[in-house]
């Protein structure tokens, strides 16, 4: 045990205090909405609460009885499963091809993809394109533009390049073509990097909000859970406004607990996969920084 | 050569979907830039639209003074965010490294990293729950304790907009941004610290003379590389937090493009503003990349 100076002890005390403040700032918003969502509306007098008042699951029952919420959950789950699956298949195939230095034109194709990381056409041309392709107002607008992720392509390509080449040489001797070689030999070896990119892609799909706002506002059956939450917040805010102006008695409607419940439902899946996310992400970031 | 291409037909086939999709969703819309140069209105065909050249580009600077407040907001919020994100992560990483209780340090890291993965809609919802003027928990509490007469309208009052956007960004990205600093601290050879101890250095001296100097290069690289993106805002964030009362201090270029394009349906004008933003951004990225290459030997391309 090292000797400790007075200054060091004071520093430690302040440092722990500082970290506790950070913890409070990070956790309080979540603790508050979870507690609120589990409370009985009539018992809420306002102010910050850390524990439910009059514990009840009513607002969750109400949320899951709401057809808009159910439809939102369905659409969000669908895009979170289909999007990353399609991304993995097509992005990893392309990444594999880009590792084949003997392929004619491979340098051109690498530039063709990487260019898109630094340059984009912007919102309006994209909106017009989606309209032109009749993708506006369809589920595919969530999936198709995300099938190829150039960022993930670069990650997967780097990973494949680091694999030992002897493994595939044996397969080539046996006369395997590139499809077989990729799906039978390379694909299973890439599981660690695949797990990471699929996880992040799923989080992105789940969290996406603005594509619904831009392309699908006219199709309520395609609203994602994020969008349903946004709509609920806005409706409740305008009711709030009316209450402030004294035009309505909000007590009977009291959807505050309802909006808290939908918020919790929307965060929950992220919280569930968070342990995996943290592990992969810190590893991924470190790999990136060593290379950089 | 044709023989070689034929021999690799499977590889080309595997690449085909990616090439087609990237072509359609990244390169084709660039052709759509042409509408910035014609008198295009929804409903008429592109070919019958009249060519107007750079008129739309000029009108951004001559028709109104919008560009002044747009550039002011965009730069103020993005530069503020960049500096505050890096500074908070820098300080946080150094202090976290001084936490001796391993499990506590790891717990802090786990908790601070979480907000990085939640959506802006959730952050909007949390902000509403805490800061709304009449029903927000913080305002209710302060009014109840008699500290305030009425709640502070953080979400609606323009004087708080810049600070709010910067603070929410720091909150969301603290854990994420600090990871890279923590990794740099871990990579400092431990004999530096041991040698300093033999010389009788205390903890502050070790932080000041070893840890901080070791992190400065990382800080500079991150600062330079990220400054290429200062015209690009996270659109979801600004879409959610911009409202009728605070817009003069929070409306940024991306929001303006959305407003003119998709709300007012002035596609040529909105596209022209978008094109200018894209080119200035690209130039910035190339310049800062070059600066970084010269100054530190590190670059993205």
XYZ file of C-alpha atoms in Angstrom:
593
model
C 0.000 0.000 0.000
C 1.385 3.305 -1.064
C 1.725 6.194 1.284
C -0.907 8.838 0.754
C -0.482 12.547 1.161
C -3.149 14.865 2.541
C -3.401 16.563 -0.838
C -3.959 13.198 -2.486
C -6.759 12.330 -0.086
C -8.513 15.631 -0.669
C -8.120 15.167 -4.401
C -9.575 11.654 -4.145
C -12.561 12.879 -2.175
C -13.343 15.566 -4.720
C -12.784 13.161 -7.568
C -15.243 10.616 -6.162
C -17.707 13.409 -5.538
C -17.301 14.588 -9.112
C -17.909 11.072 -10.434
C -21.028 10.776 -8.275
C -22.320 14.027 -9.788
C -21.683 12.611 -13.281
C -23.524 9.422 -12.308
C -26.500 11.425 -11.074
C -26.603 13.513 -14.272
C -26.495 10.379 -16.410
C -28.958 8.282 -14.448
C -31.550 10.730 -13.090
C -33.419 11.233 -16.389
C -33.884 7.486 -16.797
C -34.759 6.845 -13.145
C -37.284 9.661 -13.308
C -39.147 8.483 -16.409
C -39.162 4.851 -15.274
C -40.561 5.841 -11.862
C -43.076 8.179 -13.436
C -44.273 5.546 -15.905
C -44.933 3.152 -13.005
C -46.850 5.702 -10.916
C -50.550 6.362 -10.457
C -51.355 9.620 -12.300
C -53.606 11.031 -9.562
C -50.793 10.753 -6.988
C -48.329 12.825 -8.994
C -47.926 16.267 -7.474
C -45.005 17.335 -9.600
C -41.282 17.571 -8.979
C -38.528 15.058 -9.349
C -39.318 11.546 -8.121
C -36.906 8.634 -7.808
C -39.407 5.925 -6.860
C -42.868 5.165 -8.262
C -45.752 6.703 -6.333
C -48.645 4.285 -6.119
C -47.050 1.519 -8.170
C -49.139 0.441 -11.152
C -48.598 -1.030 -14.600
C -51.701 0.706 -15.993
C -49.833 3.010 -18.362
C -48.003 0.021 -19.887
C -51.306 -1.822 -20.306
C -52.718 1.283 -21.938
C -49.660 1.556 -24.214
C -49.914 -2.045 -25.365
C -53.662 -1.638 -25.973
C -52.959 1.268 -28.288
C -53.014 0.108 -31.927
C -50.596 2.893 -32.951
C -48.005 1.702 -30.423
C -48.431 -1.943 -31.449
C -48.066 -1.085 -35.118
C -45.015 1.055 -34.272
C -43.399 -1.828 -32.403
C -44.099 -4.143 -35.337
C -42.599 -1.796 -37.945
C -39.573 -1.007 -35.785
C -38.895 -4.685 -35.076
C -39.331 -5.541 -38.761
C -36.836 -2.942 -39.954
C -34.436 -3.844 -37.158
C -34.383 -7.477 -38.324
C -34.667 -7.145 -42.119
C -32.366 -4.120 -42.488
C -29.251 -5.548 -40.803
C -29.774 -9.006 -42.380
C -29.840 -7.534 -45.895
C -26.955 -5.212 -45.029
C -24.813 -8.099 -43.827
C -25.407 -10.288 -46.873
C -24.731 -7.703 -49.584
C -22.159 -5.567 -47.787
C -20.021 -8.532 -46.734
C -20.092 -10.023 -50.260
C -18.851 -6.749 -51.694
C -16.236 -6.439 -48.951
C -14.921 -9.884 -49.834
C -14.630 -8.988 -53.517
C -12.716 -5.829 -52.632
C -10.071 -7.922 -50.863
C -9.236 -9.729 -54.151
C -6.313 -7.659 -55.398
C -6.095 -9.782 -58.589
C -9.525 -8.610 -59.755
C -9.435 -6.178 -62.682
C -10.871 -2.812 -61.662
C -10.778 -3.473 -57.931
C -9.017 -0.171 -57.260
C -11.715 1.700 -59.125
C -14.445 -0.041 -57.149
C -12.739 0.782 -53.838
C -12.680 4.477 -54.764
C -16.249 4.246 -56.061
C -17.412 3.164 -52.590
C -15.154 5.248 -50.361
C -16.085 8.467 -52.193
C -19.604 8.190 -50.750
C -18.244 8.533 -47.207
C -17.228 12.117 -47.881
C -19.809 13.300 -50.330
C -23.575 13.170 -50.342
C -26.186 14.690 -52.576
C -28.264 16.089 -49.733
C -31.821 15.824 -48.567
C -33.802 17.254 -51.470
C -32.321 15.205 -54.360
C -32.712 12.119 -52.157
C -36.346 12.984 -51.495
C -37.031 13.505 -55.192
C -35.268 10.237 -56.035
C -37.393 8.280 -53.563
C -40.507 9.812 -55.080
C -39.284 9.008 -58.576
C -38.593 5.378 -57.626
C -42.040 5.133 -55.979
C -40.399 4.274 -52.681
C -42.071 7.122 -50.785
C -44.794 5.679 -48.581
C -43.375 2.151 -48.603
C -41.557 0.020 -46.052
C -38.667 -0.416 -48.486
C -37.601 3.197 -47.989
C -36.274 2.086 -44.579
C -34.358 -0.855 -46.018
C -33.017 -0.243 -49.532
C -30.826 2.826 -48.907
C -29.257 1.009 -45.930
C -28.469 -2.295 -47.649
C -24.964 -1.142 -48.472
C -23.042 0.449 -45.634
C -19.683 1.555 -46.962
C -18.384 2.126 -43.451
C -19.161 -1.484 -42.507
C -17.750 -2.627 -45.840
C -14.385 -1.100 -44.933
C -14.468 -2.737 -41.480
C -15.282 -6.182 -42.909
C -12.707 -5.829 -45.686
C -9.998 -4.991 -43.153
C -11.007 -8.032 -41.111
C -10.944 -10.421 -44.086
C -7.538 -9.112 -45.158
C -6.144 -10.066 -41.762
C -7.287 -13.706 -42.105
C -4.601 -16.251 -43.026
C -4.639 -16.975 -46.749
C -3.701 -20.678 -46.419
C -7.263 -21.499 -45.388
C -8.678 -20.504 -48.741
C -5.841 -21.884 -50.813
C -6.819 -25.382 -49.711
C -10.396 -24.713 -50.772
C -9.322 -23.364 -54.154
C -7.293 -26.551 -54.720
C -10.470 -28.527 -54.142
C -11.990 -26.519 -56.977
C -14.355 -24.379 -54.901
C -15.635 -21.299 -56.694
C -15.776 -17.858 -55.045
C -19.379 -18.238 -53.848
C -18.510 -21.421 -51.998
C -15.200 -20.044 -50.815
C -16.877 -16.988 -49.374
C -19.904 -18.605 -47.791
C -18.255 -21.829 -46.595
C -14.798 -20.616 -45.525
C -14.657 -16.853 -45.078
C -18.158 -16.162 -43.774
C -17.898 -18.377 -40.648
C -14.490 -16.910 -39.816
C -15.866 -13.372 -39.836
C -18.436 -13.894 -37.085
C -16.802 -11.470 -34.603
C -16.817 -8.530 -37.020
C -20.270 -9.503 -38.335
C -21.692 -9.529 -34.816
C -20.365 -6.027 -34.267
C -21.633 -4.474 -37.525
C -25.033 -6.169 -37.264
C -25.420 -4.935 -33.706
C -24.690 -1.311 -34.626
C -26.834 -1.480 -37.731
C -29.713 -2.814 -35.620
C -29.338 0.057 -33.169
C -29.337 2.541 -36.056
C -32.435 1.002 -37.577
C -34.237 0.943 -34.243
C -33.290 4.566 -33.506
C -34.090 6.006 -36.942
C -36.720 8.659 -36.859
C -36.173 11.215 -39.568
C -36.764 8.890 -42.555
C -40.341 8.372 -41.370
C -40.748 12.136 -41.083
C -39.359 12.781 -44.564
C -40.817 9.929 -46.612
C -43.695 8.291 -44.759
C -45.739 10.904 -42.882
C -48.719 10.098 -45.126
C -48.644 6.390 -44.196
C -49.526 5.941 -40.497
C -49.287 2.165 -40.895
C -45.540 2.605 -41.517
C -44.823 4.759 -38.463
C -41.946 3.407 -36.410
C -42.052 3.300 -32.628
C -39.735 6.339 -32.511
C -42.199 8.257 -34.651
C -45.196 7.146 -32.573
C -43.351 8.387 -29.490
C -42.655 11.713 -31.212
C -46.325 12.096 -32.168
C -47.469 11.234 -28.665
C -45.108 13.825 -27.182
C -46.386 16.490 -29.530
C -50.041 15.732 -28.836
C -49.451 15.840 -25.111
C -47.461 19.068 -25.396
C -50.314 20.766 -27.214
C -52.757 19.529 -24.566
C -50.363 20.998 -21.977
C -50.528 24.287 -23.834
C -54.316 24.276 -23.669
C -54.149 23.517 -19.965
C -51.844 26.477 -19.379
C -54.273 28.667 -21.272
C -57.054 27.279 -19.053
C -59.021 25.853 -21.948
C -59.171 22.255 -20.843
C -58.995 20.136 -17.734
C -56.142 17.751 -18.371
C -56.694 15.621 -15.251
C -59.014 13.175 -16.964
C -56.763 12.750 -19.978
C -53.510 12.762 -18.009
C -51.310 11.077 -20.571
C -48.051 12.066 -18.846
C -47.544 8.547 -17.500
C -48.494 7.209 -20.932
C -45.731 9.159 -22.686
C -43.222 8.077 -20.038
C -44.247 4.449 -20.590
C -43.769 4.704 -24.369
C -40.367 6.324 -23.801
C -39.338 3.413 -21.574
C -40.625 0.867 -24.106
C -38.572 2.595 -26.808
C -35.335 2.559 -24.763
C -35.744 -0.942 -23.384
C -34.416 -2.940 -26.380
C -31.283 -0.751 -26.458
C -30.764 -1.317 -22.749
C -31.091 -5.082 -23.302
C -28.374 -5.292 -25.963
C -26.240 -2.638 -24.266
C -23.795 -5.054 -22.570
C -22.888 -6.501 -25.993
C -22.766 -3.069 -27.615
C -20.363 -1.743 -25.042
C -18.040 -4.717 -25.373
C -17.887 -4.660 -29.176
C -17.816 -0.939 -29.435
C -14.928 -0.322 -27.098
C -12.999 -3.073 -28.854
C -13.870 -1.635 -32.273
C -12.910 1.889 -31.287
C -9.584 0.718 -29.929
C -8.794 -1.242 -33.079
C -9.611 1.891 -35.079
C -7.394 4.107 -32.943
C -4.422 1.778 -33.158
C -4.738 1.715 -36.949
C -5.208 5.488 -37.113
C -7.895 -9.469 -70.222
C -11.399 -10.433 -71.319
C -10.539 -13.976 -70.369
C -9.465 -12.806 -66.947
C -12.647 -10.837 -66.439
C -14.647 -13.895 -67.498
C -12.746 -16.087 -65.067
C -13.693 -13.723 -62.265
C -17.355 -13.506 -63.265
C -18.517 -14.822 -59.893
C -16.665 -12.021 -58.127
C -18.258 -9.378 -60.344
C -21.636 -10.969 -59.720
C -21.076 -10.741 -55.960
C -20.121 -7.095 -56.283
C -23.001 -6.209 -58.586
C -25.764 -5.579 -55.993
C -23.509 -3.240 -54.029
C -22.456 -1.300 -57.122
C -26.033 -0.943 -58.340
C -27.398 0.167 -54.969
C -24.591 2.639 -54.294
C -24.978 3.996 -57.801
C -28.734 4.500 -57.384
C -28.712 5.922 -53.864
C -25.500 7.999 -53.947
C -24.571 8.839 -57.511
C -27.973 9.236 -59.183
C -29.187 11.884 -56.693
C -26.074 13.904 -57.526
C -27.511 14.146 -61.054
C -30.573 15.603 -59.347
C -28.470 18.677 -58.567
C -29.469 19.891 -61.986
C -32.758 21.150 -60.557
C -30.788 23.827 -58.694
C -29.997 25.363 -62.099
C -33.456 25.286 -63.653
C -36.793 26.838 -62.920
C -38.289 23.583 -61.652
C -41.633 23.360 -59.929
C -43.387 20.214 -58.665
C -45.716 18.886 -61.335
C -43.869 20.092 -64.414
C -41.327 17.935 -66.207
C -37.651 18.632 -65.855
C -37.051 18.913 -69.598
C -39.519 21.767 -70.013
C -38.012 23.742 -67.127
C -36.107 26.869 -68.044
C -32.339 27.094 -67.409
C -31.552 29.833 -64.895
C -27.896 29.192 -64.104
C -26.611 30.299 -60.730
C -29.598 32.494 -59.902
C -30.673 30.330 -56.935
C -27.170 30.354 -55.504
C -26.992 34.130 -55.712
C -30.401 34.637 -54.191
C -29.286 32.888 -50.996
C -26.953 35.833 -50.427
C -28.879 38.635 -52.103
C -32.615 38.006 -51.590
C -32.499 37.996 -47.809
C -30.067 38.160 -44.937
C -31.048 34.661 -43.793
C -27.554 33.401 -44.428
C -26.210 35.594 -41.629
C -28.236 34.031 -38.829
C -27.989 30.550 -40.414
C -24.207 30.619 -40.547
C -24.036 32.184 -37.094
C -26.228 29.450 -35.556
C -24.606 26.599 -37.457
C -21.068 27.647 -36.619
C -21.752 28.688 -33.027
C -23.517 25.446 -32.139
C -21.195 23.113 -34.053
C -17.933 24.728 -32.932
C -19.255 24.959 -29.374
C -20.244 21.291 -29.501
C -16.895 20.230 -30.914
C -14.897 22.060 -28.244
C -17.154 21.156 -25.330
C -17.353 17.481 -26.378
C -13.579 17.136 -26.579
C -12.886 19.161 -23.455
C -15.383 17.304 -21.249
C -14.168 13.925 -22.522
C -10.523 14.951 -21.974
C -11.072 16.030 -18.373
C -13.383 13.117 -17.639
C -10.872 10.552 -18.947
C -8.051 11.983 -16.817
C -10.171 12.062 -13.662
C -11.597 8.598 -14.317
C -8.058 7.274 -14.572
C -7.412 8.528 -11.030
C -10.271 6.448 -9.617
C -8.564 3.649 -7.692
C -11.621 1.465 -7.145
C -11.615 -0.606 -10.314
C -15.250 -1.711 -10.249
C -16.459 1.840 -9.541
C -14.472 3.191 -12.478
C -15.840 0.530 -14.763
C -19.363 1.189 -13.539
C -18.985 4.921 -14.292
C -17.724 4.113 -17.771
C -20.640 1.771 -18.415
C -23.196 4.345 -17.305
C -21.695 7.274 -19.230
C -21.438 5.297 -22.463
C -25.130 4.390 -22.542
C -26.623 7.681 -23.850
C -24.523 7.332 -27.009
C -26.839 4.534 -28.143
C -30.207 6.152 -27.510
C -32.079 8.085 -30.166
C -32.580 11.831 -30.266
C -36.326 11.267 -29.911
C -35.644 9.704 -26.503
C -33.428 12.638 -25.545
C -36.191 14.972 -26.677
C -38.637 13.065 -24.507
C -36.295 13.161 -21.495
C -35.695 16.892 -22.002
C -39.422 17.475 -22.104
C -39.969 15.473 -18.949
C -37.279 17.398 -17.072
C -37.238 20.898 -18.563
C -40.720 21.693 -19.873
C -41.703 25.098 -18.446
C -44.853 24.071 -16.586
C -44.739 20.287 -16.283
C -40.985 19.586 -16.304
C -39.712 17.977 -13.113
C -36.822 20.406 -12.570
C -38.950 23.498 -13.062
C -41.713 22.130 -10.850
C -39.175 21.412 -8.146
C -37.533 24.848 -8.324
C -40.904 26.600 -8.257
C -42.072 24.472 -5.329
C -38.938 25.339 -3.345
C -39.524 28.996 -4.080
C -36.250 29.420 -5.994
C -38.139 30.471 -9.121
C -41.451 32.182 -9.575
C -42.132 30.425 -12.813
C -40.332 27.708 -14.768
C -37.420 28.520 -17.084
C -38.383 27.761 -20.674
C -35.146 26.016 -21.697
C -36.773 24.374 -24.715
C -38.558 27.405 -26.083
C -36.582 30.495 -25.103
C -34.005 31.342 -27.815
C -31.447 32.609 -25.280
C -30.896 29.039 -24.012
C -30.876 27.271 -27.398
C -27.132 27.239 -28.080
C -26.279 26.150 -24.551
C -28.949 23.461 -24.542
C -27.824 21.940 -27.848
C -24.180 21.944 -26.744
C -24.964 20.530 -23.296
C -27.201 17.739 -24.610
C -24.472 16.759 -27.062
C -21.884 16.649 -24.301
C -24.245 14.523 -22.203
C -24.886 12.074 -25.050
C -21.269 11.744 -26.185
C -19.243 11.999 -22.959
C -18.696 8.246 -22.594
C -18.121 7.677 -26.284
C -15.579 10.464 -26.721
C -13.675 9.587 -23.566
C -12.986 6.008 -24.724
C -10.296 7.155 -27.111
C -8.602 9.276 -24.408
C -8.788 6.408 -21.925
C -7.106 4.176 -24.496
C -4.328 6.773 -24.927
C -3.791 6.949 -21.168
C -3.569 3.155 -20.944
C -0.900 3.157 -23.632
C 1.403 5.497 -21.661
C 4.366 3.306 -20.546
C 4.202 2.761 -16.787
C 7.935 3.393 -16.327
C 7.276 7.103 -16.956
C 5.179 7.175 -13.802
C 7.646 5.009 -11.885
C 10.548 7.278 -12.806
C 8.517 10.313 -11.739
C 7.725 8.652 -8.419
C 11.413 8.007 -7.759
C 12.008 11.702 -8.425
C 9.399 12.446 -5.790
C 6.555 13.626 -7.992
C 3.099 13.727 -6.432
C -0.129 12.858 -8.237
C -0.831 16.325 -9.550
C 2.679 16.577 -10.926
C 2.286 13.194 -12.611
C -0.996 14.244 -14.200
C 0.380 17.630 -15.223
C 3.753 16.468 -16.538
C 2.968 12.996 -17.913
C -0.731 12.279 -18.525
C -1.790 15.608 -20.012
C 1.200 16.016 -22.382
C 0.676 12.428 -23.544
C -2.952 13.191 -24.429
C -2.384 16.486 -26.206
C -1.517 14.942 -29.603
C -4.722 12.864 -29.539
C -6.680 15.970 -28.606
C -5.185 17.972 -31.467
C -5.777 15.252 -34.048
C -9.423 14.883 -32.976
C -9.913 18.641 -32.981
C -8.451 19.084 -36.448
C -10.148 16.101 -38.056
C -13.577 16.889 -36.621
C -13.474 20.533 -37.621
C -14.076 19.449 -41.220
C -17.683 18.664 -40.295
C -18.665 21.984 -38.702
C -21.270 22.826 -41.343
C -23.046 19.492 -40.894
C -25.556 19.263 -38.101
C -27.287 16.189 -36.809
C -30.592 16.778 -38.544
C -32.721 14.682 -36.175
C -31.525 16.701 -33.202
C -32.335 20.037 -34.783
C -35.591 18.869 -36.285
C -36.798 17.853 -32.823
C -35.621 20.883 -30.860
C -36.413 23.678 -33.333
C -39.788 25.253 -32.630
C -41.800 28.374 -33.322
C -40.352 30.397 -30.458
C -36.643 29.529 -30.547
C -35.968 29.205 -34.278
C -33.950 32.419 -34.655
C -31.192 30.978 -32.442
C -31.460 27.298 -33.350
C -32.274 27.084 -37.061
C -29.215 25.657 -38.849
C -28.446 25.159 -42.552
C -29.834 21.608 -42.689
C -33.091 22.726 -41.097
C -33.358 25.656 -43.512
C -32.900 23.287 -46.458
C -35.654 21.074 -45.060
C -37.956 24.046 -44.533
C -37.516 25.495 -48.023
C -37.477 22.125 -49.773
C -40.023 19.914 -48.115
C -42.284 22.462 -46.406
C -42.341 25.316 -48.929
C -41.609 22.985 -51.896
C -39.000 25.331 -53.349
C -36.802 22.453 -54.540
C -34.323 24.439 -56.692
C -33.502 26.921 -53.915
C -33.161 24.244 -51.198
C -30.982 22.114 -53.470
C -28.749 25.086 -54.274
C -28.182 25.784 -50.571
C -27.455 22.082 -50.045
C -24.913 22.040 -52.879
C -23.055 25.023 -51.453
C -23.001 23.361 -48.043
C -21.652 20.123 -49.542
C -18.843 21.858 -51.425
C -17.746 24.071 -48.556
C -17.754 21.007 -46.291
C -15.706 19.015 -48.744
C -13.191 21.829 -49.067
C -12.975 22.088 -45.272
C -12.403 18.366 -44.906
C -9.610 18.404 -47.478
C -7.980 21.442 -45.871
C -8.085 20.107 -42.299
C -6.888 16.726 -43.515
C -3.896 18.425 -45.094
C -3.232 20.463 -41.943
C -3.427 17.328 -39.843
C -1.066 15.482 -42.178
C 1.515 18.267 -41.934
C 1.128 18.906 -38.209
C 0.870 15.408 -36.811
C 1.429 12.945 -39.636
C -2.079 11.583 -39.160
C -4.764 11.854 -41.803
C -7.935 10.167 -42.965
C -6.862 10.016 -46.583
